[in-house]
Amino acid sequence: MVNIAVLGYGTVGSGVVEVINTNYESISKKAGQEINIKYVLDLRDFPENPIQEKIVHDYNIILNDEEVDIVVEVMGGIEPAYTYVKSALEKGKSVATSNKELVAKHGSELIALAKEKDINFLFEASVGGGIPIIRPLNQSLTADEICEITGILNGTTNFILTKMRQDGSDFEDVLKEAQALGYAERNPAADVEGYDACRKIAILSSLAYGRQVDYEDIYTEGITKITAKDMVFAEAFGYAIKLLGSSRRENGSIYCMVAPAMISEANPLYSVNGVFNGIFVKGNVLGDVMFYGSGAGKLPTASAVVSDIVDEVKHLHTNIMTRWSSKKMTLADIEGSKKRFYVRMEGSLSGRKKEVESVFGAIAATEIESIPNEFAFITEVMSEKEYKEKAKTISGILNRIRVDR
Ligand code: HSE
């Protein structure tokens, strides 16, 4: 029997306990041993709940108990999670975590520490909720050079964008619904400003390239400026608006970005709706592969955490190598990245078409749409820098969104 301790009895922590209890027998068989939840650390007490007999308030009880082999960190945030995880690894206890902030910031250090101690630091749940993506990148796609990872990596924003499009719902109302369903972060800015997706693409990029991609270096834009009118125009052009985290090799440089994008039906991410996440990976020999599933929520996330616990039980004193060095990867300046741009402008199309074409070049009739007092069009391919320079010379731009493939 292997004893584990769960740090945090919130949405994910209670999910981990539920998953282990629900599938106790099959999980034990797959792990090769029974898994016993010896402690649950939380500041709170749960008097009416059977979990209360496992609740402790002092982390040192867990740290100093030599019977505990695995610590499950599902508290979120950097501190005290970082201190707890580091001290657990130093004591020879493997760690499974769902904490993307922790992994994005301290991943390479904690991976190195686990390797030194011949134990494991696993983080499948940190990206894509219940979708297996960390293990495939680390263990399955090893024959390939990864050329591109583009993903819908945040369930809350995908839920909001889907509802805005399907029901014409208001941004704030849908956000409240996502919070009630347990998808959203405690601070919703982390979701809607793109910070959560930014940490996730930083983790995936670091694993894909084997070097540290700092999330602070990734250009990040959220969905707060997307309006009902953008949804109407996107539909008219045959596009869906998605918040994409992307990492691409182009001419020897790596471009990383988080931003809303318009994508067409031909893009495999087009049909990824609601709280679902989708992650598209391109390998130089494999070609395209797509991962799809529940990207947030209690049980899907807990399922990924428990899969790490099982792997750690199977490899109690053997390190599963993860290639993620602390050597920093320098990202290319996105000013050089080339895209088409959707531009929404004030005024009448007939009155401003000539002016717009004098700045952005000729626009095909199928790539321009208008509503009373506003119109929108799609530019030719140009760099971010070129777009910015052109946009500066014309007034009345209400919004612009990149158009992806
Ligand atoms: N707030 C995150 C999301 C939770 O909406 O995707 C899962 O990481």
Tab-separated table of C-alpha atoms and ligand atoms in Angstrom:
chain	number	residue	atom	x	y	z
A	1	MET	CA	0.000	0.000	0.000
A	2	VAL	CA	1.189	3.506	-0.834
A	3	ASN	CA	0.204	6.445	1.363
A	4	ILE	CA	-0.529	9.785	-0.233
A	5	ALA	CA	-1.374	13.235	1.132
A	6	VAL	CA	-3.584	15.714	-0.695
A	7	LEU	CA	-2.796	19.410	-0.205
A	8	GLY	CA	-6.038	21.378	-0.549
A	9	TYR	CA	-9.641	20.157	-0.363
A	10	GLY	CA	-11.059	22.595	-2.907
A	11	THR	CA	-12.592	21.781	-6.301
A	12	VAL	CA	-9.694	19.653	-7.578
A	13	GLY	CA	-8.676	18.196	-4.181
A	14	SER	CA	-12.186	16.948	-3.418
A	15	GLY	CA	-12.291	15.631	-7.000
A	16	VAL	CA	-9.086	13.624	-6.427
A	17	VAL	CA	-10.595	12.033	-3.297
A	18	GLU	CA	-13.822	11.281	-5.192
A	19	VAL	CA	-12.011	9.725	-8.169
A	20	ILE	CA	-9.864	7.504	-5.920
A	21	ASN	CA	-12.934	6.394	-3.930
A	22	THR	CA	-15.104	5.827	-7.016
A	23	ASN	CA	-12.557	3.744	-8.955
A	24	TYR	CA	-10.602	2.398	-5.992
A	25	GLU	CA	-10.268	-1.174	-7.216
A	26	SER	CA	-9.392	-0.511	-10.838
A	27	ILE	CA	-6.962	2.264	-9.881
A	28	SER	CA	-5.225	-0.023	-7.366
A	29	LYS	CA	-4.928	-2.743	-10.013
A	30	LYS	CA	-3.447	-0.322	-12.544
A	31	ALA	CA	-1.034	1.080	-9.958
A	32	GLY	CA	-0.063	-2.421	-8.786
A	33	GLN	CA	-0.768	-1.473	-5.160
A	34	GLU	CA	-3.544	0.053	-3.083
A	35	ILE	CA	-3.497	3.832	-2.720
A	36	ASN	CA	-4.371	5.130	0.729
A	37	ILE	CA	-5.230	8.792	1.291
A	38	LYS	CA	-3.587	9.270	4.676
A	39	TYR	CA	-3.940	13.054	5.019
A	40	VAL	CA	-5.771	15.978	3.467
A	41	LEU	CA	-4.287	19.378	4.286
A	42	ASP	CA	-6.707	22.285	4.453
A	43	LEU	CA	-7.134	25.393	6.583
A	44	ARG	CA	-10.798	24.533	7.031
A	45	ASP	CA	-12.614	21.774	8.904
A	46	PHE	CA	-15.381	19.684	7.309
A	47	PRO	CA	-17.402	18.500	10.341
A	48	GLU	CA	-20.233	16.794	8.426
A	49	ASN	CA	-17.913	15.118	5.930
A	50	PRO	CA	-16.117	11.752	6.381
A	51	ILE	CA	-12.985	13.456	4.984
A	52	GLN	CA	-12.667	15.214	8.362
A	53	GLU	CA	-10.807	12.233	9.885
A	54	LYS	CA	-7.968	12.791	7.381
A	55	ILE	CA	-7.848	16.588	7.705
A	56	VAL	CA	-4.683	18.150	9.106
A	57	HIS	CA	-3.850	21.843	9.334
A	58	ASP	CA	-0.091	21.545	9.776
A	59	TYR	CA	1.959	20.615	6.704
A	60	ASN	CA	4.851	19.394	8.867
A	61	ILE	CA	2.758	16.364	9.899
A	62	ILE	CA	2.795	15.256	6.245
A	63	LEU	CA	6.381	16.270	5.556
A	64	ASN	CA	7.744	14.415	8.571
A	65	ASP	CA	5.681	11.258	8.090
A	66	GLU	CA	7.993	8.774	6.410
A	67	GLU	CA	5.020	6.601	5.461
A	68	VAL	CA	3.839	9.265	2.969
A	69	ASP	CA	5.409	8.579	-0.425
A	70	ILE	CA	3.375	10.927	-2.636
A	71	VAL	CA	2.229	14.495	-2.085
A	72	VAL	CA	-0.606	15.779	-4.286
A	73	GLU	CA	-0.531	19.564	-4.569
A	74	VAL	CA	-3.876	20.950	-5.750
A	75	MET	CA	-3.960	24.263	-3.887
A	76	GLY	CA	-2.941	26.500	-6.787
A	77	GLY	CA	-0.874	29.685	-6.630
A	78	ILE	CA	2.862	30.004	-6.091
A	79	GLU	CA	3.078	30.186	-2.300
A	80	PRO	CA	2.879	28.196	-0.124
A	81	ALA	CA	2.633	25.574	-2.918
A	82	TYR	CA	6.254	26.063	-4.061
A	83	THR	CA	7.696	25.743	-0.543
A	84	TYR	CA	5.557	22.668	0.199
A	85	VAL	CA	6.390	20.933	-3.089
A	86	LYS	CA	10.106	21.660	-2.896
A	87	SER	CA	10.362	20.432	0.677
A	88	ALA	CA	8.399	17.266	-0.193
A	89	LEU	CA	10.799	16.487	-3.062
A	90	GLU	CA	13.790	17.208	-0.834
A	91	LYS	CA	12.399	14.644	1.622
A	92	GLY	CA	12.169	12.029	-1.171
A	93	LYS	CA	8.397	12.239	-1.708
A	94	SER	CA	7.103	12.334	-5.290
A	95	VAL	CA	4.716	15.154	-6.179
A	96	ALA	CA	1.707	15.294	-8.506
A	97	THR	CA	0.279	18.748	-9.168
A	98	SER	CA	-2.411	20.511	-11.190
A	99	ASN	CA	-0.815	23.900	-10.509
A	100	LYS	CA	0.045	25.568	-13.839
A	101	GLU	CA	1.398	28.731	-12.200
A	102	LEU	CA	3.832	26.645	-10.163
A	103	VAL	CA	4.855	24.482	-13.127
A	104	ALA	CA	5.305	27.425	-15.526
A	105	LYS	CA	7.456	29.316	-12.999
A	106	HIS	CA	9.419	26.577	-11.233
A	107	GLY	CA	8.940	23.506	-13.464
A	108	SER	CA	12.553	23.068	-14.594
A	109	GLU	CA	13.909	23.384	-11.049
A	110	LEU	CA	11.389	20.918	-9.554
A	111	ILE	CA	11.941	18.425	-12.396
A	112	ALA	CA	15.704	18.576	-11.780
A	113	LEU	CA	15.218	18.097	-8.038
A	114	ALA	CA	12.981	15.038	-8.591
A	115	LYS	CA	15.594	13.584	-10.953
A	116	GLU	CA	18.370	14.108	-8.408
A	117	LYS	CA	16.293	12.265	-5.769
A	118	ASP	CA	15.182	9.459	-8.142
A	119	ILE	CA	11.520	10.299	-7.627
A	120	ASN	CA	8.947	12.151	-9.754
A	121	PHE	CA	7.377	15.552	-10.215
A	122	LEU	CA	4.390	15.093	-12.560
A	123	PHE	CA	1.899	17.693	-13.771
A	124	GLU	CA	-0.485	16.191	-16.346
A	125	ALA	CA	-3.444	18.227	-15.009
A	126	SER	CA	-1.655	21.563	-15.372
A	127	VAL	CA	-2.590	21.843	-19.071
A	128	GLY	CA	-5.813	20.775	-20.786
A	129	GLY	CA	-7.654	19.553	-17.642
A	130	GLY	CA	-8.418	15.876	-18.252
A	131	ILE	CA	-6.760	15.700	-21.696
A	132	PRO	CA	-3.531	13.692	-21.776
A	133	ILE	CA	-1.035	16.134	-23.332
A	134	ILE	CA	1.981	16.346	-21.009
A	135	ARG	CA	2.637	12.595	-21.083
A	136	PRO	CA	2.199	12.389	-24.898
A	137	LEU	CA	4.644	15.275	-25.401
A	138	ASN	CA	7.121	13.795	-22.959
A	139	GLN	CA	6.829	10.134	-23.835
A	140	SER	CA	4.973	9.564	-27.105
A	141	LEU	CA	5.941	12.259	-29.599
A	142	THR	CA	9.644	11.720	-29.019
A	143	ALA	CA	10.464	10.772	-32.625
A	144	ASP	CA	9.476	14.231	-33.841
A	145	GLU	CA	10.748	17.752	-33.862
A	146	ILE	CA	7.695	19.728	-32.804
A	147	CYS	CA	6.979	22.454	-35.381
A	148	GLU	CA	3.778	23.844	-33.904
A	149	ILE	CA	1.472	23.653	-30.905
A	150	THR	CA	-1.754	25.626	-31.133
A	151	GLY	CA	-4.429	25.141	-28.541
A	152	ILE	CA	-7.665	26.249	-27.008
A	153	LEU	CA	-6.184	25.987	-23.541
A	154	ASN	CA	-8.703	27.773	-21.338
A	155	GLY	CA	-12.137	26.265	-20.751
A	156	THR	CA	-13.670	29.383	-19.211
A	157	THR	CA	-12.956	31.660	-22.174
A	158	ASN	CA	-13.988	28.986	-24.658
A	159	PHE	CA	-17.240	28.555	-22.729
A	160	ILE	CA	-17.793	32.335	-22.813
A	161	LEU	CA	-16.968	32.735	-26.519
A	162	THR	CA	-19.152	29.753	-27.451
A	163	LYS	CA	-22.156	31.087	-25.508
A	164	MET	CA	-21.681	34.601	-26.854
A	165	ARG	CA	-21.762	33.194	-30.372
A	166	GLN	CA	-24.564	30.656	-29.924
A	167	ASP	CA	-26.961	32.595	-27.670
A	168	GLY	CA	-25.804	36.172	-28.183
A	169	SER	CA	-25.245	36.142	-24.380
A	170	ASP	CA	-23.572	38.898	-22.483
A	171	PHE	CA	-19.926	38.429	-21.445
A	172	GLU	CA	-20.484	39.049	-17.702
A	173	ASP	CA	-23.447	36.636	-17.412
A	174	VAL	CA	-21.578	33.774	-19.066
A	175	LEU	CA	-18.531	34.403	-16.872
A	176	LYS	CA	-20.735	34.035	-13.760
A	177	GLU	CA	-22.054	30.730	-15.118
A	178	ALA	CA	-18.496	29.444	-15.729
A	179	GLN	CA	-17.539	30.431	-12.166
A	180	ALA	CA	-20.564	28.587	-10.734
A	181	LEU	CA	-19.591	25.464	-12.712
A	182	GLY	CA	-16.096	25.504	-11.158
A	183	TYR	CA	-14.219	26.220	-14.411
A	184	ALA	CA	-12.938	29.704	-13.687
A	185	GLU	CA	-9.915	30.779	-11.679
A	186	ARG	CA	-10.434	32.549	-8.344
A	187	ASN	CA	-9.407	35.749	-10.088
A	188	PRO	CA	-11.327	35.741	-13.398
A	189	ALA	CA	-8.734	38.064	-14.962
A	190	ALA	CA	-6.447	35.012	-15.145
A	191	ASP	CA	-8.915	33.455	-17.585
A	192	VAL	CA	-10.316	36.416	-19.534
A	193	GLU	CA	-7.024	38.317	-19.891
A	194	GLY	CA	-5.316	35.180	-21.213
A	195	TYR	CA	-2.818	34.736	-18.325
A	196	ASP	CA	-3.936	31.137	-17.674
A	197	ALA	CA	-3.559	30.153	-21.338
A	198	CYS	CA	-0.190	31.928	-21.353
A	199	ARG	CA	1.168	29.748	-18.553
A	200	LYS	CA	-0.163	26.650	-20.301
A	201	ILE	CA	1.463	27.410	-23.663
A	202	ALA	CA	4.691	28.234	-21.788
A	203	ILE	CA	4.592	24.748	-20.195
A	204	LEU	CA	3.856	22.994	-23.507
A	205	SER	CA	6.557	24.973	-25.329
A	206	SER	CA	9.148	24.245	-22.639
A	207	LEU	CA	8.402	20.522	-22.962
A	208	ALA	CA	8.335	20.600	-26.770
A	209	TYR	CA	11.689	22.383	-27.077
A	210	GLY	CA	13.282	20.988	-23.891
A	211	ARG	CA	14.221	24.492	-22.716
A	212	GLN	CA	12.711	27.088	-20.420
A	213	VAL	CA	10.130	29.289	-22.135
A	214	ASP	CA	9.363	32.125	-19.717
A	215	TYR	CA	5.671	33.019	-19.662
A	216	GLU	CA	6.612	36.650	-19.093
A	217	ASP	CA	8.123	36.678	-22.621
A	218	ILE	CA	4.906	35.547	-24.317
A	219	TYR	CA	2.751	38.223	-25.949
A	220	THR	CA	-0.693	37.832	-24.321
A	221	GLU	CA	-4.055	39.337	-25.193
A	222	GLY	CA	-7.396	38.306	-23.625
A	223	ILE	CA	-11.001	38.258	-24.820
A	224	THR	CA	-12.388	41.297	-22.987
A	225	LYS	CA	-12.474	43.462	-26.124
A	226	ILE	CA	-14.504	40.939	-28.156
A	227	THR	CA	-18.039	42.246	-28.668
A	228	ALA	CA	-21.354	40.892	-29.942
A	229	LYS	CA	-20.698	42.817	-33.192
A	230	ASP	CA	-17.394	40.975	-33.726
A	231	MET	CA	-19.341	37.727	-33.321
A	232	VAL	CA	-21.845	38.827	-35.976
A	233	PHE	CA	-19.089	39.791	-38.442
A	234	ALA	CA	-17.101	36.605	-37.718
A	235	GLU	CA	-20.162	34.516	-38.522
A	236	ALA	CA	-20.742	36.465	-41.741
A	237	PHE	CA	-17.149	35.735	-42.828
A	238	GLY	CA	-17.543	32.041	-41.857
A	239	TYR	CA	-15.190	32.191	-38.878
A	240	ALA	CA	-15.359	31.341	-35.168
A	241	ILE	CA	-13.473	33.431	-32.603
A	242	LYS	CA	-11.262	31.377	-30.276
A	243	LEU	CA	-8.632	32.277	-27.698
A	244	LEU	CA	-5.561	30.487	-29.025
A	245	GLY	CA	-2.236	29.812	-27.358
A	246	SER	CA	0.295	29.118	-30.054
A	247	SER	CA	3.931	28.266	-30.385
A	248	ARG	CA	5.450	27.927	-33.861
A	249	ARG	CA	8.835	27.381	-35.408
A	250	GLU	CA	9.235	29.679	-38.416
A	251	ASN	CA	12.570	29.966	-40.246
A	252	GLY	CA	14.512	28.807	-37.207
A	253	SER	CA	12.733	31.193	-34.802
A	254	ILE	CA	10.085	30.343	-32.208
A	255	TYR	CA	7.036	32.585	-32.049
A	256	CYS	CA	4.752	32.261	-29.007
A	257	MET	CA	1.529	34.127	-28.505
A	258	VAL	CA	-1.841	34.071	-26.723
A	259	ALA	CA	-4.574	36.047	-28.477
A	260	PRO	CA	-8.104	35.727	-29.821
A	261	ALA	CA	-8.139	34.550	-33.427
A	262	MET	CA	-10.698	33.989	-36.143
A	263	ILE	CA	-10.489	30.470	-37.510
A	264	SER	CA	-12.351	28.812	-40.356
A	265	GLU	CA	-14.224	25.528	-40.468
A	266	ALA	CA	-11.151	23.933	-42.052
A	267	ASN	CA	-9.232	24.389	-38.793
A	268	PRO	CA	-9.604	21.353	-36.460
A	269	LEU	CA	-10.020	23.729	-33.501
A	270	TYR	CA	-13.140	25.321	-35.064
A	271	SER	CA	-15.512	22.738	-33.553
A	272	VAL	CA	-13.969	22.797	-30.072
A	273	ASN	CA	-16.797	24.415	-28.141
A	274	GLY	CA	-17.932	25.081	-24.576
A	275	VAL	CA	-15.575	24.117	-21.766
A	276	PHE	CA	-13.729	21.686	-24.054
A	277	ASN	CA	-10.086	22.261	-24.890
A	278	GLY	CA	-8.329	21.201	-28.074
A	279	ILE	CA	-4.604	21.043	-28.682
A	280	PHE	CA	-3.209	20.722	-32.175
A	281	VAL	CA	0.396	19.527	-32.484
A	282	LYS	CA	2.463	19.323	-35.667
A	283	GLY	CA	5.543	17.110	-35.755
A	284	ASN	CA	8.066	17.121	-38.580
A	285	VAL	CA	7.647	13.401	-39.266
A	286	LEU	CA	4.252	12.606	-37.727
A	287	GLY	CA	2.396	15.535	-39.279
A	288	ASP	CA	-0.749	16.686	-37.484
A	289	VAL	CA	-2.179	15.263	-34.276
A	290	MET	CA	-5.040	16.645	-32.226
A	291	PHE	CA	-5.922	16.223	-28.545
A	292	TYR	CA	-9.481	16.995	-27.463
A	293	GLY	CA	-11.446	16.718	-24.239
A	294	SER	CA	-12.696	18.327	-21.029
A	295	GLY	CA	-10.340	21.184	-20.307
A	296	ALA	CA	-11.503	22.215	-16.839
A	297	GLY	CA	-13.755	21.170	-13.984
A	298	LYS	CA	-13.494	19.030	-10.892
A	299	LEU	CA	-13.528	15.423	-12.132
A	300	PRO	CA	-11.701	15.789	-15.493
A	301	THR	CA	-8.856	17.634	-13.765
A	302	ALA	CA	-8.847	15.133	-10.896
A	303	SER	CA	-8.699	12.280	-13.424
A	304	ALA	CA	-5.411	13.684	-14.788
A	305	VAL	CA	-4.011	14.176	-11.272
A	306	VAL	CA	-4.864	10.591	-10.330
A	307	SER	CA	-3.205	9.322	-13.530
A	308	ASP	CA	0.004	10.967	-12.259
A	309	ILE	CA	-0.429	9.365	-8.834
A	310	VAL	CA	-0.765	5.956	-10.534
A	311	ASP	CA	2.393	6.613	-12.586
A	312	GLU	CA	4.252	7.633	-9.434
A	313	VAL	CA	3.155	4.482	-7.594
A	314	LYS	CA	4.420	2.452	-10.558
A	315	HIS	CA	7.748	4.351	-10.467
A	316	LEU	CA	8.209	4.888	-6.740
A	317	HIS	CA	12.002	5.029	-6.802
A	318	THR	CA	12.634	5.526	-10.512
A	319	ASN	CA	12.674	8.893	-12.199
A	320	ILE	CA	10.644	9.232	-15.404
A	321	MET	CA	12.881	11.554	-17.376
A	322	THR	CA	11.365	14.878	-18.432
A	323	ARG	CA	13.375	17.022	-20.820
A	324	TRP	CA	12.979	20.630	-19.663
A	325	SER	CA	16.266	22.355	-18.914
A	326	SER	CA	16.562	25.662	-17.096
A	327	LYS	CA	18.391	27.097	-20.141
A	328	LYS	CA	16.221	29.899	-21.442
A	329	MET	CA	14.693	29.794	-24.917
A	330	THR	CA	14.759	33.204	-26.573
A	331	LEU	CA	11.502	33.856	-28.411
A	332	ALA	CA	11.277	35.825	-31.640
A	333	ASP	CA	9.691	39.285	-31.508
A	334	ILE	CA	6.073	38.862	-32.683
A	335	GLU	CA	6.386	42.078	-34.725
A	336	GLY	CA	7.816	39.833	-37.458
A	337	SER	CA	4.988	37.271	-37.299
A	338	LYS	CA	2.703	37.384	-40.350
A	339	LYS	CA	-1.095	37.030	-40.384
A	340	ARG	CA	-4.230	38.389	-41.981
A	341	PHE	CA	-6.202	40.820	-39.814
A	342	TYR	CA	-9.932	41.329	-39.339
A	343	VAL	CA	-10.585	45.041	-38.826
A	344	ARG	CA	-13.884	46.551	-37.626
A	345	MET	CA	-14.339	50.250	-38.340
A	346	GLU	CA	-16.826	53.013	-37.705
A	347	GLY	CA	-18.536	54.828	-40.570
A	348	SER	CA	-20.248	53.739	-43.739
A	349	LEU	CA	-18.606	51.296	-46.091
A	350	SER	CA	-19.520	53.285	-49.219
A	351	GLY	CA	-18.107	56.483	-47.723
A	352	ARG	CA	-14.791	54.946	-46.522
A	353	LYS	CA	-13.936	52.078	-48.889
A	354	LYS	CA	-11.443	54.080	-50.986
A	355	GLU	CA	-9.695	55.445	-47.891
A	356	VAL	CA	-9.430	51.942	-46.368
A	357	GLU	CA	-8.047	50.440	-49.582
A	358	SER	CA	-5.494	53.231	-49.908
A	359	VAL	CA	-4.091	52.129	-46.532
A	360	PHE	CA	-4.590	48.342	-46.494
A	361	GLY	CA	-4.667	47.532	-50.232
A	362	ALA	CA	-7.507	46.127	-52.325
A	363	ILE	CA	-10.081	44.077	-50.406
A	364	ALA	CA	-12.084	41.314	-52.098
A	365	ALA	CA	-15.868	41.816	-52.115
A	366	THR	CA	-16.296	38.582	-50.112
A	367	GLU	CA	-14.027	39.919	-47.383
A	368	ILE	CA	-15.932	43.024	-46.488
A	369	GLU	CA	-19.255	43.259	-44.613
A	370	SER	CA	-21.247	46.125	-43.226
A	371	ILE	CA	-24.006	46.941	-40.716
A	372	PRO	CA	-25.458	50.413	-40.115
A	373	ASN	CA	-22.609	52.823	-39.202
A	374	GLU	CA	-19.969	50.101	-39.061
A	375	PHE	CA	-18.135	47.774	-41.406
A	376	ALA	CA	-15.461	45.112	-41.197
A	377	PHE	CA	-12.944	43.649	-43.617
A	378	ILE	CA	-10.038	41.205	-43.759
A	379	THR	CA	-6.600	42.340	-44.870
A	380	GLU	CA	-4.002	40.521	-46.908
A	381	VAL	CA	-1.179	38.749	-45.051
A	382	MET	CA	1.110	41.252	-43.320
A	383	SER	CA	3.447	41.370	-40.349
A	384	GLU	CA	2.305	42.661	-36.964
A	385	LYS	CA	4.631	45.615	-37.500
A	386	GLU	CA	3.176	46.454	-40.912
A	387	TYR	CA	-0.367	46.220	-39.555
A	388	LYS	CA	0.431	48.564	-36.677
A	389	GLU	CA	2.040	51.127	-38.984
A	390	LYS	CA	-0.909	51.092	-41.379
A	391	ALA	CA	-3.501	51.220	-38.579
A	392	LYS	CA	-1.834	54.325	-37.137
A	393	THR	CA	-2.575	56.254	-40.329
A	394	ILE	CA	-6.351	55.777	-40.295
A	395	SER	CA	-8.972	56.755	-37.705
A	396	GLY	CA	-12.057	54.896	-36.514
A	397	ILE	CA	-10.694	51.354	-35.970
A	398	LEU	CA	-12.975	49.772	-33.341
A	399	ASN	CA	-11.307	46.386	-33.074
A	400	ARG	CA	-8.885	44.076	-34.833
A	401	ILE	CA	-8.524	40.320	-34.507
A	402	ARG	CA	-5.893	38.113	-36.106
A	403	VAL	CA	-7.130	35.622	-38.683
A	404	ASP	CA	-5.519	32.222	-38.299
A	405	ARG	CA	-5.660	29.320	-40.680
B	1	HSE	N1	-9.627	28.248	-15.314
B	1	HSE	C1	-9.068	27.173	-16.069
B	1	HSE	C2	-9.848	27.051	-17.358
B	1	HSE	C3	-9.147	25.908	-15.278
B	1	HSE	O1	-10.924	27.668	-17.458
B	1	HSE	O2	-9.412	26.389	-18.280
B	1	HSE	C4	-8.390	24.763	-15.874
B	1	HSE	O3	-7.003	25.023	-15.916
